[in-house]
Amino acid sequence: MAILLQNAIFATMVGGYGLHEGAVVLEGDKVAWIGALAALPARFANAARHDLGGRLVTPALIDCHSHIVFAGDRAAEFELRLNGASYAEVAQAGGGILSTVRATRAASEAELLAASLARADQIIAGGVATLEIKSGYGLTLADELKLLRVAREIGRQRAINLRVTHLAAHAIPPEYQSRADAYIDEVAIPSLRAAHAEGLIDAVDAFCETIAFSPAQVERLFLVAQELGLPVKLHAEQLSDLKGAVLAARFAALSADHIEYMAADGVAALASAGSVAVILPGAFYTLRETQIPPIAALRAAGVPMAVATDYNPGSAPLASLTLAMNMACTLFRMTPLEALQGTTLHAARALGLADRGQIAVGQRADLAIWAARHPAELSYRIGATPLHARIFGGRFDA
Ligand code: DI6
Ligand code: FE
């Protein structure tokens, strides 16, 4: 049964905003037709009509970088940092990611699922229909698989498309202190192989940083990903410039993420590899970082920029993708058009998905209907969620 959307402003995201004031027909889980109502083909004459009251419609948003499967919270660490400790100092003192690892290991799969579903619901309520989720708070073979299974289960229990990413190379657990190479060999690579064998993952990520894994260690993991035919992406240049983006580009990475400290060589490498730069202003904001990612250089080099929440308990307890868009504009001087491209078209590309991120014939019928008239309003508002309704796979949410 087809549905016809009329009396709306469609930001198709085809060539900029691609604003279209007309009608759109959805059939099954695909966009079937776009045009002026007067030109509606006879075969759609019986489509169920929805008058959208002049509202803005965009492709449903895509959050291409999150870490929502975890237990506990880090409010105490927030307080420590406000009292002067840095993110790296907290991490070195056994807090930070490792405190979440302790809580996550202790949680049962059911507890973890319940906590993670609540976070997925927050994201969905913000107009998102495709979400990437990473593991990375288990750091043992069994615990990483537990997180990945929970991530997959979210996609079965909720109206959302998931892409699941293996991130065992997120932090060095205490039992491998000063033995990061052994961790790569004994946990990261075996859990990658096991997760792939179980069909749990779509991509492989790592945290390339002085407080985490070196480029040489990441490369060993990426070689296994390559052997398994899995695409890679990388947490690169978040706190320092280890040339992670250059490494990622050598593996034709889907994306390099964070990249506050990326230099000109990284920009050039991403441009020639066709990788996406994933901008994560929530972590920048939370850590009170002052080094801004090289937005102007990325723009000049034609590197597609995505914007994501990075939703995680430490550096970005941020559930709202439209707030991330606001931060990308206000903190990094991205334009509202770039911010919306970053959560639609370019976010799709960052996940290797060509069937979404635009409103065009043949694209997935995942749409967001907003209490707004112009797409810049999505980036402009702070703290309100202007979602009016969401369509997932051709159906309005109940
Ligand atoms: N960089 C981040 O911002 C998150 N992971 C990473 O590699 C933070 C994760 C955390 O602090 O729990
Ligand atoms: Fe992250």
mmCIF file of C-alpha atoms and ligand atoms in Angstrom:
data_model
loop_
_atom_site.group_PDB
_atom_site.id
_atom_site.type_symbol
_atom_site.label_atom_id
_atom_site.label_comp_id
_atom_site.label_asym_id
_atom_site.label_seq_id
_atom_site.Cartn_x
_atom_site.Cartn_y
_atom_site.Cartn_z
ATOM 1 C CA MET A 1 0.000 0.000 0.000
ATOM 2 C CA ALA A 2 1.524 3.283 -1.135
ATOM 3 C CA ILE A 3 1.372 6.473 0.917
ATOM 4 C CA LEU A 4 1.357 9.967 -0.497
ATOM 5 C CA LEU A 5 2.893 12.850 1.445
ATOM 6 C CA GLN A 6 1.628 16.274 0.418
ATOM 7 C CA ASN A 7 1.638 19.889 1.587
ATOM 8 C CA ALA A 8 5.216 19.727 2.841
ATOM 9 C CA ILE A 9 8.649 21.175 2.148
ATOM 10 C CA PHE A 10 10.973 18.333 1.267
ATOM 11 C CA ALA A 11 14.711 18.807 1.778
ATOM 12 C CA THR A 12 15.723 16.014 -0.583
ATOM 13 C CA MET A 13 19.471 16.615 -0.039
ATOM 14 C CA VAL A 14 20.002 16.133 -3.773
ATOM 15 C CA GLY A 15 22.320 18.999 -4.751
ATOM 16 C CA GLY A 16 22.474 20.996 -1.505
ATOM 17 C CA TYR A 17 19.195 21.097 0.410
ATOM 18 C CA GLY A 18 17.324 20.207 -2.783
ATOM 19 C CA LEU A 19 14.133 21.875 -1.555
ATOM 20 C CA HIS A 20 10.989 20.541 -3.209
ATOM 21 C CA GLU A 21 7.452 21.735 -2.476
ATOM 22 C CA GLY A 22 5.272 19.043 -3.938
ATOM 23 C CA ALA A 23 4.410 15.457 -3.223
ATOM 24 C CA VAL A 24 6.318 12.275 -2.457
ATOM 25 C CA VAL A 25 4.990 8.729 -2.765
ATOM 26 C CA LEU A 26 6.363 5.882 -0.657
ATOM 27 C CA GLU A 27 5.730 2.294 -1.659
ATOM 28 C CA GLY A 28 6.909 -0.591 0.465
ATOM 29 C CA ASP A 29 10.116 0.578 2.122
ATOM 30 C CA LYS A 30 11.215 2.758 -0.809
ATOM 31 C CA VAL A 31 10.579 6.210 -2.218
ATOM 32 C CA ALA A 32 8.556 5.554 -5.386
ATOM 33 C CA TRP A 33 7.845 8.968 -6.864
ATOM 34 C CA ILE A 34 8.526 12.703 -6.377
ATOM 35 C CA GLY A 35 6.806 15.518 -8.223
ATOM 36 C CA ALA A 36 4.027 18.070 -8.383
ATOM 37 C CA LEU A 37 0.717 16.751 -7.057
ATOM 38 C CA ALA A 38 -0.982 17.697 -10.346
ATOM 39 C CA ALA A 39 1.356 15.294 -12.155
ATOM 40 C CA LEU A 40 0.673 12.317 -9.864
ATOM 41 C CA PRO A 41 0.777 9.128 -11.983
ATOM 42 C CA ALA A 42 -2.515 7.256 -12.160
ATOM 43 C CA ARG A 43 -1.034 4.192 -10.482
ATOM 44 C CA PHE A 44 -0.692 6.180 -7.232
ATOM 45 C CA ALA A 45 -4.194 7.683 -7.350
ATOM 46 C CA ASN A 46 -5.330 5.402 -4.519
ATOM 47 C CA ALA A 47 -2.341 6.010 -2.245
ATOM 48 C CA ALA A 48 -3.225 6.913 1.348
ATOM 49 C CA ARG A 49 -2.836 10.682 1.527
ATOM 50 C CA HIS A 50 -1.152 12.528 4.389
ATOM 51 C CA ASP A 51 -1.341 16.308 4.570
ATOM 52 C CA LEU A 52 1.781 17.400 6.444
ATOM 53 C CA GLY A 53 0.578 20.933 7.188
ATOM 54 C CA GLY A 54 3.433 22.674 5.393
ATOM 55 C CA ARG A 55 6.087 21.046 7.584
ATOM 56 C CA LEU A 56 9.682 20.308 6.672
ATOM 57 C CA VAL A 57 10.548 16.729 5.677
ATOM 58 C CA THR A 58 14.122 15.462 5.498
ATOM 59 C CA PRO A 59 15.643 12.032 5.074
ATOM 60 C CA ALA A 60 15.565 10.400 8.513
ATOM 61 C CA LEU A 61 18.805 11.274 10.275
ATOM 62 C CA ILE A 62 21.754 8.885 10.424
ATOM 63 C CA ASP A 63 23.966 8.779 13.518
ATOM 64 C CA CYS A 64 27.157 7.219 12.145
ATOM 65 C CA HIS A 65 29.224 7.035 15.367
ATOM 66 C CA SER A 66 28.009 5.942 18.794
ATOM 67 C CA HIS A 67 29.023 3.834 21.772
ATOM 68 C CA ILE A 68 25.621 3.305 23.416
ATOM 69 C CA VAL A 69 26.150 -0.227 24.736
ATOM 70 C CA PHE A 70 27.594 0.298 28.208
ATOM 71 C CA ALA A 71 26.620 0.057 31.869
ATOM 72 C CA GLY A 72 26.887 2.687 34.571
ATOM 73 C CA ASP A 73 27.693 6.356 34.121
ATOM 74 C CA ARG A 74 30.610 8.713 34.600
ATOM 75 C CA ALA A 75 29.055 11.638 36.416
ATOM 76 C CA ALA A 76 31.745 11.413 39.108
ATOM 77 C CA GLU A 77 34.451 11.703 36.462
ATOM 78 C CA PHE A 78 32.658 14.744 35.066
ATOM 79 C CA GLU A 79 33.034 16.285 38.488
ATOM 80 C CA LEU A 80 36.739 15.321 38.698
ATOM 81 C CA ARG A 81 37.411 16.955 35.384
ATOM 82 C CA LEU A 82 35.609 20.095 36.480
ATOM 83 C CA ASN A 83 37.941 20.117 39.460
ATOM 84 C CA GLY A 84 40.925 20.209 37.129
ATOM 85 C CA ALA A 85 41.817 16.651 36.044
ATOM 86 C CA SER A 86 42.247 16.116 32.299
ATOM 87 C CA TYR A 87 40.571 13.322 30.293
ATOM 88 C CA ALA A 88 43.956 11.623 29.833
ATOM 89 C CA GLU A 89 44.794 11.911 33.573
ATOM 90 C CA VAL A 90 41.500 10.358 34.569
ATOM 91 C CA ALA A 91 42.148 7.533 32.086
ATOM 92 C CA GLN A 92 45.669 6.928 33.379
ATOM 93 C CA ALA A 93 44.381 6.737 36.969
ATOM 94 C CA GLY A 94 42.161 3.782 35.998
ATOM 95 C CA GLY A 95 39.022 5.855 35.554
ATOM 96 C CA GLY A 96 37.689 6.922 32.205
ATOM 97 C CA ILE A 97 36.932 4.179 29.724
ATOM 98 C CA LEU A 98 38.151 1.531 32.192
ATOM 99 C CA SER A 99 35.593 2.475 34.839
ATOM 100 C CA THR A 100 32.879 1.884 32.240
ATOM 101 C CA VAL A 101 34.592 -1.413 31.339
ATOM 102 C CA ARG A 102 34.291 -2.580 34.963
ATOM 103 C CA ALA A 103 30.587 -1.742 35.108
ATOM 104 C CA THR A 104 29.930 -3.255 31.684
ATOM 105 C CA ARG A 105 31.712 -6.524 32.443
ATOM 106 C CA ALA A 106 29.682 -6.824 35.635
ATOM 107 C CA ALA A 107 26.373 -6.286 33.851
ATOM 108 C CA SER A 108 24.379 -9.207 32.474
ATOM 109 C CA GLU A 109 23.410 -9.245 28.831
ATOM 110 C CA ALA A 110 19.798 -8.479 29.828
ATOM 111 C CA GLU A 111 20.807 -5.492 31.977
ATOM 112 C CA LEU A 112 23.028 -4.176 29.243
ATOM 113 C CA LEU A 113 20.254 -4.549 26.681
ATOM 114 C CA ALA A 114 17.719 -2.701 28.838
ATOM 115 C CA ALA A 115 20.098 0.219 29.426
ATOM 116 C CA SER A 116 21.094 0.363 25.761
ATOM 117 C CA LEU A 117 17.510 0.177 24.466
ATOM 118 C CA ALA A 118 16.657 3.240 26.545
ATOM 119 C CA ARG A 119 19.516 5.128 24.851
ATOM 120 C CA ALA A 120 18.466 3.906 21.404
ATOM 121 C CA ASP A 121 14.968 5.220 22.145
ATOM 122 C CA GLN A 122 16.392 8.670 22.917
ATOM 123 C CA ILE A 123 18.217 8.654 19.599
ATOM 124 C CA ILE A 124 15.160 7.464 17.660
ATOM 125 C CA ALA A 125 13.094 10.234 19.271
ATOM 126 C CA GLY A 126 15.502 12.676 17.635
ATOM 127 C CA GLY A 127 14.529 11.579 14.124
ATOM 128 C CA VAL A 128 17.248 8.955 13.550
ATOM 129 C CA ALA A 129 16.527 5.795 11.536
ATOM 130 C CA THR A 130 20.058 4.441 10.985
ATOM 131 C CA LEU A 131 22.480 4.150 13.882
ATOM 132 C CA GLU A 132 26.021 2.865 14.155
ATOM 133 C CA ILE A 133 26.961 1.221 17.453
ATOM 134 C CA LYS A 134 30.456 0.195 18.517
ATOM 135 C CA SER A 135 31.607 -2.320 21.081
ATOM 136 C CA GLY A 136 34.646 -1.400 23.175
ATOM 137 C CA TYR A 137 33.633 -1.571 26.831
ATOM 138 C CA GLY A 138 34.125 -5.324 27.231
ATOM 139 C CA LEU A 139 37.783 -5.781 26.278
ATOM 140 C CA THR A 140 37.723 -9.556 26.718
ATOM 141 C CA LEU A 141 36.680 -11.911 23.960
ATOM 142 C CA ALA A 142 33.489 -12.933 25.752
ATOM 143 C CA ASP A 143 32.578 -9.406 26.841
ATOM 144 C CA GLU A 144 33.150 -7.866 23.419
ATOM 145 C CA LEU A 145 30.883 -10.509 21.893
ATOM 146 C CA LYS A 146 28.317 -9.774 24.607
ATOM 147 C CA LEU A 147 28.275 -6.083 23.622
ATOM 148 C CA LEU A 148 28.044 -6.884 19.920
ATOM 149 C CA ARG A 149 25.120 -9.263 20.485
ATOM 150 C CA VAL A 150 23.323 -6.591 22.516
ATOM 151 C CA ALA A 151 23.925 -4.096 19.704
ATOM 152 C CA ARG A 152 22.431 -6.481 17.120
ATOM 153 C CA GLU A 153 19.468 -7.197 19.403
ATOM 154 C CA ILE A 154 18.597 -3.479 19.550
ATOM 155 C CA GLY A 155 17.983 -3.646 15.800
ATOM 156 C CA ARG A 156 15.577 -6.540 16.281
ATOM 157 C CA GLN A 157 13.621 -4.843 19.069
ATOM 158 C CA ARG A 158 13.386 -1.340 17.649
ATOM 159 C CA ALA A 159 12.392 0.312 14.356
ATOM 160 C CA ILE A 160 15.945 1.261 13.450
ATOM 161 C CA ASN A 161 18.617 0.039 11.050
ATOM 162 C CA LEU A 162 21.853 -0.731 12.817
ATOM 163 C CA ARG A 163 25.425 -0.934 11.664
ATOM 164 C CA VAL A 164 27.585 -2.649 14.250
ATOM 165 C CA THR A 165 31.287 -1.960 14.602
ATOM 166 C CA HIS A 166 33.962 -3.982 16.384
ATOM 167 C CA LEU A 167 35.980 -1.675 18.671
ATOM 168 C CA ALA A 168 37.860 -4.059 20.954
ATOM 169 C CA ALA A 169 40.918 -1.863 20.299
ATOM 170 C CA HIS A 170 39.364 0.931 22.346
ATOM 171 C CA ALA A 171 41.451 0.825 25.532
ATOM 172 C CA ILE A 172 44.050 -1.391 27.168
ATOM 173 C CA PRO A 173 42.419 -3.277 30.056
ATOM 174 C CA PRO A 174 44.285 -3.518 33.394
ATOM 175 C CA GLU A 175 45.239 -7.172 32.848
ATOM 176 C CA TYR A 176 47.180 -6.083 29.737
ATOM 177 C CA GLN A 177 48.739 -2.939 31.245
ATOM 178 C CA SER A 178 51.936 -2.146 29.254
ATOM 179 C CA ARG A 179 51.223 -5.140 27.013
ATOM 180 C CA ALA A 180 49.161 -3.550 24.269
ATOM 181 C CA ASP A 181 50.696 -5.791 21.593
ATOM 182 C CA ALA A 182 49.658 -8.884 23.499
ATOM 183 C CA TYR A 183 46.152 -7.431 23.858
ATOM 184 C CA ILE A 184 45.939 -6.970 20.088
ATOM 185 C CA ASP A 185 47.073 -10.577 19.533
ATOM 186 C CA GLU A 186 45.101 -12.245 22.316
ATOM 187 C CA VAL A 187 41.869 -10.246 22.481
ATOM 188 C CA ALA A 188 41.387 -7.720 19.695
ATOM 189 C CA ILE A 189 42.189 -10.011 16.754
ATOM 190 C CA PRO A 190 40.536 -13.181 18.149
ATOM 191 C CA SER A 191 37.365 -11.268 19.075
ATOM 192 C CA LEU A 192 37.322 -9.730 15.598
ATOM 193 C CA ARG A 193 37.534 -13.157 13.990
ATOM 194 C CA ALA A 194 34.875 -14.589 16.311
ATOM 195 C CA ALA A 195 32.506 -11.651 15.820
ATOM 196 C CA HIS A 196 32.882 -11.888 12.066
ATOM 197 C CA ALA A 197 32.267 -15.631 12.135
ATOM 198 C CA GLU A 198 29.025 -15.032 14.087
ATOM 199 C CA GLY A 199 27.956 -12.361 11.584
ATOM 200 C CA LEU A 200 27.851 -9.745 14.332
ATOM 201 C CA ILE A 201 29.804 -6.913 12.700
ATOM 202 C CA ASP A 202 29.822 -4.633 9.681
ATOM 203 C CA ALA A 203 33.100 -2.743 10.236
ATOM 204 C CA VAL A 204 36.221 -2.465 12.395
ATOM 205 C CA ASP A 205 37.355 0.569 14.381
ATOM 206 C CA ALA A 206 40.194 1.356 16.798
ATOM 207 C CA PHE A 207 41.297 4.185 19.068
ATOM 208 C CA CYS A 208 44.653 5.362 17.739
ATOM 209 C CA GLU A 209 46.091 7.518 20.519
ATOM 210 C CA THR A 210 48.989 7.712 22.960
ATOM 211 C CA ILE A 211 46.630 6.553 25.756
ATOM 212 C CA ALA A 212 45.360 3.678 23.584
ATOM 213 C CA PHE A 213 46.870 1.977 20.483
ATOM 214 C CA SER A 214 49.760 2.955 18.233
ATOM 215 C CA PRO A 215 49.471 3.154 14.444
ATOM 216 C CA ALA A 216 51.544 -0.041 14.179
ATOM 217 C CA GLN A 217 49.123 -1.884 16.475
ATOM 218 C CA VAL A 218 46.101 -0.532 14.606
ATOM 219 C CA GLU A 219 47.674 -1.609 11.333
ATOM 220 C CA ARG A 220 47.982 -5.206 12.520
ATOM 221 C CA LEU A 221 44.283 -5.211 13.356
ATOM 222 C CA PHE A 222 43.356 -3.567 10.050
ATOM 223 C CA LEU A 223 45.263 -6.235 8.129
ATOM 224 C CA VAL A 224 42.983 -8.845 9.688
ATOM 225 C CA ALA A 225 39.919 -6.724 8.859
ATOM 226 C CA GLN A 226 41.136 -6.536 5.279
ATOM 227 C CA GLU A 227 41.636 -10.300 5.155
ATOM 228 C CA LEU A 228 38.035 -10.757 6.383
ATOM 229 C CA GLY A 229 36.711 -8.242 3.851
ATOM 230 C CA LEU A 230 35.486 -5.835 6.545
ATOM 231 C CA PRO A 231 35.733 -2.054 6.050
ATOM 232 C CA VAL A 232 37.652 -0.026 8.621
ATOM 233 C CA LYS A 233 37.272 3.349 10.294
ATOM 234 C CA LEU A 234 39.392 4.993 12.951
ATOM 235 C CA HIS A 235 39.274 7.228 16.026
ATOM 236 C CA ALA A 236 42.104 9.408 14.778
ATOM 237 C CA GLU A 237 43.820 12.566 15.986
ATOM 238 C CA GLN A 238 41.370 13.201 18.832
ATOM 239 C CA LEU A 239 43.993 14.236 21.372
ATOM 240 C CA SER A 240 47.234 14.290 19.350
ATOM 241 C CA ASP A 241 48.495 13.778 15.794
ATOM 242 C CA LEU A 242 49.704 10.183 15.418
ATOM 243 C CA LYS A 243 48.956 10.213 11.657
ATOM 244 C CA GLY A 244 46.014 7.879 12.193
ATOM 245 C CA ALA A 245 44.042 9.409 9.324
ATOM 246 C CA VAL A 246 46.929 8.723 6.931
ATOM 247 C CA LEU A 247 46.971 5.111 8.111
ATOM 248 C CA ALA A 248 43.187 4.817 7.787
ATOM 249 C CA ALA A 249 43.297 6.228 4.265
ATOM 250 C CA ARG A 250 45.861 3.595 3.249
ATOM 251 C CA PHE A 251 43.176 1.034 4.123
ATOM 252 C CA ALA A 252 40.533 2.973 2.132
ATOM 253 C CA ALA A 253 38.719 3.596 5.419
ATOM 254 C CA LEU A 254 35.053 4.499 5.448
ATOM 255 C CA SER A 255 35.934 7.360 7.776
ATOM 256 C CA ALA A 256 38.387 9.003 10.130
ATOM 257 C CA ASP A 257 36.603 10.256 13.219
ATOM 258 C CA HIS A 258 37.226 13.153 15.682
ATOM 259 C CA ILE A 259 40.360 14.495 13.853
ATOM 260 C CA GLU A 260 40.778 17.679 15.900
ATOM 261 C CA TYR A 261 44.588 17.374 15.653
ATOM 262 C CA MET A 262 44.732 16.184 12.035
ATOM 263 C CA ALA A 263 47.249 18.071 9.871
ATOM 264 C CA ALA A 264 47.313 18.794 6.130
ATOM 265 C CA ASP A 265 48.700 15.331 5.321
ATOM 266 C CA GLY A 266 45.614 13.763 6.895
ATOM 267 C CA VAL A 267 43.248 15.984 4.923
ATOM 268 C CA ALA A 268 45.013 15.112 1.671
ATOM 269 C CA ALA A 269 44.999 11.393 2.500
ATOM 270 C CA LEU A 270 41.243 11.376 3.234
ATOM 271 C CA ALA A 271 40.566 13.307 0.028
ATOM 272 C CA SER A 272 42.459 10.862 -2.150
ATOM 273 C CA ALA A 273 41.029 7.780 -0.400
ATOM 274 C CA GLY A 274 37.456 9.090 -0.616
ATOM 275 C CA SER A 275 37.039 8.626 3.139
ATOM 276 C CA VAL A 276 34.554 10.664 5.173
ATOM 277 C CA ALA A 277 35.668 12.975 7.998
ATOM 278 C CA VAL A 278 33.350 12.328 10.960
ATOM 279 C CA ILE A 279 33.028 15.444 13.107
ATOM 280 C CA LEU A 280 32.128 14.827 16.765
ATOM 281 C CA PRO A 281 31.522 18.155 18.479
ATOM 282 C CA GLY A 282 29.942 16.561 21.561
ATOM 283 C CA ALA A 283 33.300 15.158 22.677
ATOM 284 C CA PHE A 284 35.045 18.444 21.876
ATOM 285 C CA TYR A 285 32.471 20.282 23.960
ATOM 286 C CA THR A 286 32.521 17.876 26.907
ATOM 287 C CA LEU A 287 36.324 17.760 27.098
ATOM 288 C CA ARG A 288 36.486 21.538 26.681
ATOM 289 C CA GLU A 289 38.905 20.906 23.839
ATOM 290 C CA THR A 290 40.270 24.023 22.159
ATOM 291 C CA GLN A 291 41.784 22.520 19.003
ATOM 292 C CA ILE A 292 39.135 22.780 16.277
ATOM 293 C CA PRO A 293 39.148 20.129 13.502
ATOM 294 C CA PRO A 294 40.419 21.448 10.152
ATOM 295 C CA ILE A 295 36.953 22.203 8.731
ATOM 296 C CA ALA A 296 38.072 24.815 6.207
ATOM 297 C CA ALA A 297 40.807 22.540 4.843
ATOM 298 C CA LEU A 298 38.406 19.591 4.609
ATOM 299 C CA ARG A 299 35.880 21.786 2.807
ATOM 300 C CA ALA A 300 38.541 23.066 0.397
ATOM 301 C CA ALA A 301 39.742 19.514 -0.318
ATOM 302 C CA GLY A 302 36.192 18.292 -0.934
ATOM 303 C CA VAL A 303 36.282 15.725 1.876
ATOM 304 C CA PRO A 304 32.686 14.841 2.824
ATOM 305 C CA MET A 305 32.025 15.710 6.463
ATOM 306 C CA ALA A 306 29.598 13.726 8.622
ATOM 307 C CA VAL A 307 28.380 14.809 12.067
ATOM 308 C CA ALA A 308 27.565 12.282 14.802
ATOM 309 C CA THR A 309 26.800 12.161 18.519
ATOM 310 C CA ASP A 310 29.665 9.870 19.656
ATOM 311 C CA TYR A 311 27.104 9.034 22.401
ATOM 312 C CA ASN A 312 29.236 7.480 25.178
ATOM 313 C CA PRO A 313 29.400 7.761 28.963
ATOM 314 C CA GLY A 314 32.675 9.678 29.132
ATOM 315 C CA SER A 315 33.480 12.200 26.443
ATOM 316 C CA ALA A 316 30.008 12.629 24.960
ATOM 317 C CA PRO A 317 26.932 11.788 27.043
ATOM 318 C CA LEU A 318 24.979 13.268 24.130
ATOM 319 C CA ALA A 319 21.798 11.661 22.837
ATOM 320 C CA SER A 320 20.666 14.408 20.460
ATOM 321 C CA LEU A 321 21.939 14.418 16.897
ATOM 322 C CA THR A 322 20.347 17.804 16.190
ATOM 323 C CA LEU A 323 22.262 19.208 19.176
ATOM 324 C CA ALA A 324 25.453 17.762 17.631
ATOM 325 C CA MET A 325 24.507 19.660 14.441
ATOM 326 C CA ASN A 326 24.082 22.852 16.435
ATOM 327 C CA MET A 327 27.490 22.353 18.050
ATOM 328 C CA ALA A 328 29.111 21.641 14.669
ATOM 329 C CA CYS A 329 27.833 25.001 13.455
ATOM 330 C CA THR A 330 28.447 27.106 16.529
ATOM 331 C CA LEU A 331 31.739 25.582 17.684
ATOM 332 C CA PHE A 332 33.278 24.633 14.311
ATOM 333 C CA ARG A 333 31.619 27.092 11.912
ATOM 334 C CA MET A 334 30.154 24.379 9.759
ATOM 335 C CA THR A 335 27.124 25.680 7.888
ATOM 336 C CA PRO A 336 23.602 24.375 8.624
ATOM 337 C CA LEU A 337 23.645 22.814 5.149
ATOM 338 C CA GLU A 338 26.903 21.006 5.931
ATOM 339 C CA ALA A 339 25.524 19.892 9.291
ATOM 340 C CA LEU A 340 22.419 18.389 7.650
ATOM 341 C CA GLN A 341 24.467 16.772 4.881
ATOM 342 C CA GLY A 342 26.595 15.444 7.738
ATOM 343 C CA THR A 343 23.663 13.635 9.331
ATOM 344 C CA THR A 344 22.077 12.420 6.076
ATOM 345 C CA LEU A 345 24.009 12.056 2.823
ATOM 346 C CA HIS A 346 27.528 12.035 4.204
ATOM 347 C CA ALA A 347 26.636 9.975 7.263
ATOM 348 C CA ALA A 348 25.272 7.310 4.903
ATOM 349 C CA ARG A 349 28.550 7.342 3.035
ATOM 350 C CA ALA A 350 30.476 7.052 6.317
ATOM 351 C CA LEU A 351 28.621 3.771 6.837
ATOM 352 C CA GLY A 352 29.123 2.611 3.264
ATOM 353 C CA LEU A 353 25.370 2.844 2.556
ATOM 354 C CA ALA A 354 24.209 4.192 -0.804
ATOM 355 C CA ASP A 355 20.466 3.546 -0.362
ATOM 356 C CA ARG A 356 19.694 6.313 2.116
ATOM 357 C CA GLY A 357 20.498 9.877 3.134
ATOM 358 C CA GLN A 358 18.511 11.517 0.320
ATOM 359 C CA ILE A 359 14.862 11.646 -0.674
ATOM 360 C CA ALA A 360 15.049 10.219 -4.189
ATOM 361 C CA VAL A 361 13.311 7.465 -6.105
ATOM 362 C CA GLY A 362 14.672 4.096 -4.998
ATOM 363 C CA GLN A 363 16.056 5.370 -1.684
ATOM 364 C CA ARG A 364 14.837 3.886 1.593
ATOM 365 C CA ALA A 365 11.568 5.387 2.813
ATOM 366 C CA ASP A 366 13.051 6.595 6.100
ATOM 367 C CA LEU A 367 11.917 10.182 6.653
ATOM 368 C CA ALA A 368 11.757 12.727 9.444
ATOM 369 C CA ILE A 369 8.924 15.259 9.580
ATOM 370 C CA TRP A 370 9.825 18.329 11.590
ATOM 371 C CA ALA A 371 7.971 21.132 13.338
ATOM 372 C CA ALA A 372 9.992 23.488 11.164
ATOM 373 C CA ARG A 373 9.820 25.231 7.783
ATOM 374 C CA HIS A 374 13.473 25.572 6.823
ATOM 375 C CA PRO A 375 16.261 23.023 7.292
ATOM 376 C CA ALA A 376 18.551 25.550 9.004
ATOM 377 C CA GLU A 377 16.143 25.408 11.959
ATOM 378 C CA LEU A 378 17.393 21.899 12.774
ATOM 379 C CA SER A 379 20.862 23.277 13.528
ATOM 380 C CA TYR A 380 19.676 26.555 14.973
ATOM 381 C CA ARG A 381 17.596 25.352 17.899
ATOM 382 C CA ILE A 382 19.256 24.291 21.152
ATOM 383 C CA GLY A 383 17.750 21.626 23.362
ATOM 384 C CA ALA A 384 14.340 21.313 21.728
ATOM 385 C CA THR A 385 13.582 18.228 19.681
ATOM 386 C CA PRO A 386 11.614 19.543 16.718
ATOM 387 C CA LEU A 387 10.640 16.063 15.463
ATOM 388 C CA HIS A 388 6.956 15.911 14.556
ATOM 389 C CA ALA A 389 6.866 12.343 13.234
ATOM 390 C CA ARG A 390 9.159 9.716 11.812
ATOM 391 C CA ILE A 391 8.622 7.293 8.944
ATOM 392 C CA PHE A 392 10.656 4.112 9.075
ATOM 393 C CA GLY A 393 10.648 1.710 6.138
ATOM 394 C CA GLY A 394 7.597 3.401 4.632
ATOM 395 C CA ARG A 395 5.519 3.389 7.835
ATOM 396 C CA PHE A 396 4.737 6.111 10.322
ATOM 397 C CA ASP A 397 5.880 5.259 13.844
ATOM 398 C CA ALA A 398 2.962 4.180 15.996
HETATM 399 N N1 DI6 B 1 37.139 8.544 22.031
HETATM 400 C C1 DI6 B 1 36.033 9.014 22.603
HETATM 401 O O1 DI6 B 1 35.712 10.167 22.615
HETATM 402 C C2 DI6 B 1 35.286 7.899 23.182
HETATM 403 N N2 DI6 B 1 36.083 6.787 22.793
HETATM 404 C C3 DI6 B 1 37.163 7.224 22.156
HETATM 405 O O2 DI6 B 1 38.008 6.475 21.709
HETATM 406 C C4 DI6 B 1 35.241 8.053 24.663
HETATM 407 C C5 DI6 B 1 34.874 6.827 25.362
HETATM 408 C C6 DI6 B 1 34.774 7.023 26.854
HETATM 409 O O3 DI6 B 1 35.321 7.991 27.414
HETATM 410 O O4 DI6 B 1 34.112 6.177 27.484
HETATM 411 FE FE FE B 2 33.919 7.548 19.599
#
